[in-house]
Structures are given as C-alpha cells and as structure tokens.
Coordinates of C-alpha atoms in Angstrom, one line a residue:
X1 CA -130.7 -113.7 5.1
X2 CA -127.0 -113.1 4.9
X3 CA -127.3 -109.5 5.8
X4 CA -129.8 -110.3 8.6
X5 CA -127.5 -112.9 10.1
X6 CA -124.5 -110.6 9.9
X7 CA -126.3 -107.9 11.7
X8 CA -127.6 -110.5 14.3
X9 CA -124.0 -111.7 15.0
X10 CA -122.6 -108.2 15.1
X11 CA -125.3 -107.1 17.6
X12 CA -124.6 -110.1 19.8
X13 CA -121.0 -109.2 20.0
X14 CA -121.8 -105.5 20.7
X15 CA -120.0 -104.6 17.4
X16 CA -120.7 -101.1 16.1
X17 CA -121.9 -100.3 12.6
X18 CA -123.5 -103.8 12.2
X19 CA -124.9 -102.9 8.8
X20 CA -121.3 -102.8 7.4
X21 CA -121.1 -106.6 7.8
X22 CA -122.7 -107.7 4.6
X23 CA -121.5 -111.3 4.9
X24 CA -121.1 -113.6 7.9
X25 CA -120.6 -116.7 5.9
X26 CA -117.3 -117.3 4.2
X27 CA -114.5 -115.0 5.1
X28 CA -116.3 -112.4 7.2
X29 CA -113.0 -110.6 8.1
X30 CA -114.4 -107.4 9.7
X31 CA -116.6 -109.4 12.2
X32 CA -113.9 -111.9 13.0
X33 CA -111.2 -109.4 13.5
X34 CA -113.4 -107.5 15.8
X35 CA -114.2 -110.7 17.8
X36 CA -110.5 -111.4 18.1
X37 CA -109.7 -107.8 19.2
X38 CA -112.5 -107.9 21.8
X39 CA -111.4 -111.3 23.1
X40 CA -115.0 -112.6 22.8
X41 CA -115.6 -115.8 24.7
X42 CA -118.1 -118.6 24.1
X43 CA -120.0 -117.4 27.2
X44 CA -120.1 -113.8 25.8
X45 CA -121.8 -115.0 22.6
X46 CA -125.0 -116.0 24.3
X47 CA -124.8 -113.6 27.2
X48 CA -127.2 -111.0 25.7
X49 CA -127.9 -111.9 22.0
X50 CA -130.2 -109.8 19.8
X51 CA -132.3 -112.3 18.0
X52 CA -134.3 -111.3 14.8
X53 CA -138.0 -111.7 15.1
X54 CA -138.1 -114.7 12.7
X55 CA -136.0 -117.7 11.9
X56 CA -133.1 -116.1 9.9
X57 CA -131.9 -119.1 7.9
X58 CA -132.6 -120.3 4.4
X59 CA -132.8 -123.9 3.0
X60 CA -129.4 -123.2 1.3
X61 CA -127.7 -122.9 4.7
X62 CA -128.5 -126.5 5.5
X63 CA -127.3 -128.0 2.2
X64 CA -124.3 -130.3 2.2
X65 CA -121.7 -131.1 -0.4
X66 CA -122.7 -134.7 -0.3
X67 CA -126.5 -135.0 -0.4
X68 CA -126.5 -138.7 -0.8
X69 CA -128.6 -140.5 1.8
X70 CA -126.6 -140.6 5.0
X71 CA -127.1 -144.3 5.6
X72 CA -124.7 -144.8 2.7
X73 CA -121.9 -142.6 4.2
X74 CA -122.3 -143.9 7.7
X75 CA -122.9 -147.5 6.7
X76 CA -119.4 -148.6 7.5
X77 CA -118.8 -148.7 11.3
X78 CA -116.2 -146.3 12.6
X79 CA -115.2 -147.4 16.1
X80 CA -112.9 -144.4 16.7
X81 CA -113.0 -141.2 18.7
X82 CA -113.9 -138.1 16.7
X83 CA -112.1 -135.8 19.2
X84 CA -108.8 -136.2 21.0
X85 CA -108.4 -137.7 24.5
X86 CA -108.1 -134.2 26.1
X87 CA -111.4 -133.1 24.7
X88 CA -113.1 -136.4 25.6
X89 CA -111.9 -136.0 29.2
X90 CA -113.1 -132.4 29.4
X91 CA -116.6 -133.4 28.1
X92 CA -116.8 -136.4 30.5
X93 CA -115.9 -134.1 33.4
X94 CA -118.5 -131.6 32.3
X95 CA -121.2 -134.3 32.0
X96 CA -120.4 -135.5 35.5
X97 CA -121.2 -132.0 36.9
X98 CA -124.3 -131.5 34.7
X99 CA -125.8 -135.0 35.3
X100 CA -125.4 -134.6 39.1
X101 CA -128.1 -132.0 39.1
X102 CA -130.7 -134.8 38.4
X103 CA -131.8 -137.8 40.4
X104 CA -131.2 -140.9 38.4
X105 CA -131.4 -139.0 35.1
X106 CA -132.9 -140.7 32.0
X107 CA -130.6 -139.6 29.1
X108 CA -131.1 -139.6 25.4
X109 CA -127.9 -139.4 23.3
X110 CA -128.8 -138.3 19.8
X111 CA -126.4 -138.8 16.9
X112 CA -125.0 -141.5 19.1
X113 CA -122.3 -144.1 18.3
X114 CA -120.2 -146.7 20.0
X115 CA -119.3 -144.4 22.9
X116 CA -121.2 -141.6 24.6
X117 CA -118.4 -140.2 26.8
X118 CA -120.6 -140.4 29.9
X119 CA -118.9 -140.7 33.3
X120 CA -118.8 -144.2 34.6
X121 CA -120.8 -143.3 37.7
X122 CA -122.8 -140.3 39.0
X123 CA -123.8 -139.8 42.6
X124 CA -127.5 -140.8 42.2
X125 CA -126.9 -143.5 39.6
X126 CA -128.3 -143.4 36.1
X127 CA -131.9 -143.9 34.9
X128 CA -132.4 -145.3 31.4
X129 CA -129.8 -144.3 28.8
X130 CA -130.9 -144.5 25.2
X131 CA -129.0 -143.9 22.0
X132 CA -130.4 -142.6 18.8
X133 CA -127.9 -142.8 15.9
X134 CA -127.2 -143.9 12.4
X135 CA -125.2 -147.1 12.6
X136 CA -126.8 -150.2 14.2
X137 CA -123.5 -152.0 14.8
X138 CA -121.8 -148.9 16.4
X139 CA -124.8 -148.5 18.7
X140 CA -124.7 -152.1 19.7
X141 CA -121.1 -151.7 20.9
X142 CA -122.0 -148.8 23.2
X143 CA -121.7 -150.2 26.7
X144 CA -123.1 -146.9 28.2
X145 CA -126.5 -147.4 26.6
X146 CA -129.4 -149.5 27.9
X147 CA -131.2 -149.5 24.5
X148 CA -130.9 -147.8 21.2
X149 CA -132.7 -147.0 17.9
X150 CA -130.9 -146.6 14.6
X151 CA -132.5 -143.9 12.5
X152 CA -131.6 -141.2 10.0
X153 CA -132.8 -138.0 11.5
X154 CA -132.0 -136.1 8.3
X155 CA -134.7 -138.1 6.5
X156 CA -137.3 -138.3 9.4
X157 CA -136.6 -135.9 12.3
X158 CA -139.3 -137.4 14.6
X159 CA -137.9 -139.2 17.7
X160 CA -139.5 -142.6 18.3
X161 CA -140.1 -141.7 22.0
X162 CA -142.9 -140.5 24.2
X163 CA -143.3 -136.9 25.4
X164 CA -141.6 -135.9 28.6
X165 CA -139.5 -139.0 28.8
X166 CA -135.9 -137.8 29.4
X167 CA -134.1 -135.6 31.9
X168 CA -131.2 -134.9 29.6
X169 CA -130.5 -135.0 25.8
X170 CA -126.9 -135.0 24.7
X171 CA -125.4 -134.6 21.2
X172 CA -121.6 -135.0 20.8
X173 CA -119.9 -133.1 18.0
X174 CA -122.7 -133.8 15.6
X175 CA -125.1 -130.9 15.6
X176 CA -123.3 -129.6 12.5
X177 CA -124.6 -132.6 10.5
X178 CA -128.3 -132.0 11.2
X179 CA -130.0 -130.4 8.1
X180 CA -133.4 -130.1 9.8
X181 CA -132.4 -128.4 13.1
X182 CA -135.6 -126.6 13.6
X183 CA -137.5 -129.9 13.6
X184 CA -134.8 -131.7 15.7
X185 CA -135.0 -129.0 18.4
X186 CA -138.8 -129.4 18.5
X187 CA -138.3 -133.1 19.1
X188 CA -135.6 -132.5 21.7
X189 CA -138.0 -130.2 23.6
X190 CA -140.9 -132.7 23.2
X191 CA -139.1 -135.6 24.7
X192 CA -137.5 -133.7 27.6
X193 CA -139.2 -133.4 30.9
X194 CA -140.0 -129.9 32.2
X195 CA -136.7 -128.7 33.7
X196 CA -134.7 -131.2 31.7
X197 CA -131.7 -129.9 29.6
X198 CA -130.1 -130.4 26.3
X199 CA -126.3 -130.4 26.0
X200 CA -124.8 -129.8 22.6
X201 CA -121.0 -130.2 22.5
X202 CA -118.9 -129.0 19.6
X203 CA -115.4 -129.1 18.4
X204 CA -113.7 -128.1 15.1
X205 CA -113.5 -131.5 13.5
X206 CA -116.1 -132.8 11.1
X207 CA -116.7 -134.8 7.9
X208 CA -116.8 -131.7 5.6
X209 CA -118.9 -133.3 2.9
X210 CA -121.7 -134.0 5.4
X211 CA -121.6 -130.8 7.4
X212 CA -124.2 -128.2 6.7
X213 CA -123.0 -125.2 4.5
X214 CA -123.5 -122.5 7.2
X215 CA -121.2 -124.5 9.5
X216 CA -118.3 -124.8 7.1
X217 CA -118.5 -121.0 6.4
X218 CA -118.5 -119.8 10.0
X219 CA -116.0 -120.1 12.9
X220 CA -116.2 -121.7 16.4
X221 CA -117.8 -118.7 18.1
X222 CA -120.3 -118.3 15.3
X223 CA -121.2 -122.0 15.7
X224 CA -122.0 -121.2 19.3
X225 CA -124.4 -118.5 18.2
X226 CA -126.0 -120.7 15.5
X227 CA -126.7 -123.5 18.0
X228 CA -127.9 -121.0 20.6
X229 CA -130.4 -119.7 18.0
X230 CA -131.7 -123.2 17.5
X231 CA -132.7 -123.2 21.2
X232 CA -134.1 -119.7 21.0
X233 CA -136.3 -120.2 18.0
X234 CA -137.8 -123.4 19.3
X235 CA -139.5 -121.2 21.9
X236 CA -139.8 -123.5 24.8
X237 CA -136.3 -123.3 26.3
X238 CA -134.9 -121.0 28.9
X239 CA -132.2 -118.7 27.3
X240 CA -129.3 -121.0 26.4
X241 CA -125.8 -120.5 27.7
X242 CA -122.4 -121.4 26.4
X243 CA -119.2 -122.6 28.0
X244 CA -115.7 -123.2 26.6
X245 CA -114.3 -126.3 28.3
X246 CA -111.3 -126.8 26.0
X247 CA -108.7 -128.6 28.0
X248 CA -105.5 -127.1 26.4
X249 CA -106.2 -124.4 23.9
X250 CA -103.8 -124.7 21.0
X251 CA -102.6 -128.1 22.1
X252 CA -105.8 -130.1 22.2
X253 CA -109.1 -130.1 20.3
X254 CA -111.4 -127.3 21.4
X255 CA -114.6 -128.3 23.2
X256 CA -117.5 -125.9 23.4
X257 CA -120.9 -126.4 25.1
X258 CA -124.2 -124.9 24.4
X259 CA -126.9 -125.9 26.9
X260 CA -130.6 -125.1 27.3
X261 CA -133.3 -126.1 29.8
X262 CA -136.9 -126.9 28.9
X263 CA -139.3 -124.4 30.5

C-alpha cells in the first residue's frame, strides 16, 4: 500500500520517476521537496489526479495512538474554537458563498460541536440545520442547529437520517479523526440530495492521539489528496475540488477545503 500511495501522489503532482518514492508516509522528503519546488497548490492536487483502480489504504492507516472509545476522550465539554479567528472567518465567508447556491438549504454538520461557523444569514434563509457529534452538552449549546444527535461515528458509522435529506453536509477540521472514512462517505452520499454537496474543511491542528495514523504522517497537501480520494472511491460524487482559503499564510491557521457534489 505504501508504494501504491506514493506512486499515486507522485502521479497527481506530475512528478517524474514516481517509482522512486517508496514512502509517502513519514518523512517523504523527495516528494515534499518536489511539491515545494513546483509550488503545488491545493487546487492543483485534485485538478487531474491519477487514482489506483482500488482503495489503496490498509487498516493500519486508520489506527490511532489512543484506541480507547472516543466517548471517553470527548466526554468533557470543550467550548473553545479549534482554529484561530482568522481561519474561522475565512471558513464562514466560504460557507456564505457555497450555501447561497441552494434555496433554503437543509444542512447536516457532522463531527459537530458547540459552534458550526455558519454565516448568521444567507439570502434564501436556512432550511433545517442538524448536528451529528460526540458530546451532548456541546451540541446543546450550538445556537446554529435546529436539532442534533450525539453519536460516535467511529463505533457505528451509520447516520440516523433518511436518504436524500440534506442539501449540504459539512465537517469542520475533523475528517482526520474518522477511522472508517469509506463508510462515512457512503453515508454522506446517502443522506445528500442529488446535486447536494459535502464540504470538508481542514487545518493543521488536531488532537494527535486521536488522529488517524496516515494523517499524522502526511502534510497539508497530502491531506487534500487523501480526502479527495474518499470522495472518489465512494463512486457517487462528481470529481472533488480543493481550495486554499487560508486568510494569512504564515500568520494564521491554514484553512483548506475539499468539496464534492453528489451525482
């Protein structure tokens, strides 16, 4: 799998001699130096990727340092932002533009917490806004939600919602904690209406003991590729795209978007 993923990433970045990259995980210096030299952007990563025919990941890639049930780790409420104000503002601004493409969008915020970073208002107004997260108290404090369900998706990945219910699914800086991403993206696709979109936002902060192994051993642009592959291998999404909306590179938290629409 390591060699396959290395070649996959190298091909996506138009890097020559892909077979020389025997490791993507950990300190994959040749690939990362090439990416820096080429000034690869987040958008470039998913512009014309070369995907392997089959899911390239192993169970080991989704192991975490702390495999204790997540309800223990997340049991204590954390009413704090997990990204800085600049990144929050950039995400809210992006949401305002993305949400405006829908008429009264029904939105599901997965891995939700006490705030979803949605804009206060959108031109058409909101439809129902639902949260799906870990901590009941945090979810109860989220004034941007109309209802919520507390559930550990790393134990049971099935969403407790009907097919074709939502126009938009969001996930804020939490896709790196999902150890069953293939099942999760099946569920995202199932609950989205045709033409609906999923917006995954990512930064470089995390609880390292709870992040999946492959995430800790890859960099920001590789994260874009990994999340893009989740959309691709689900099979029912249009080709995903990526956008760097970081408000002040080097001075504020990065903010990267990977977005895909249901066919």
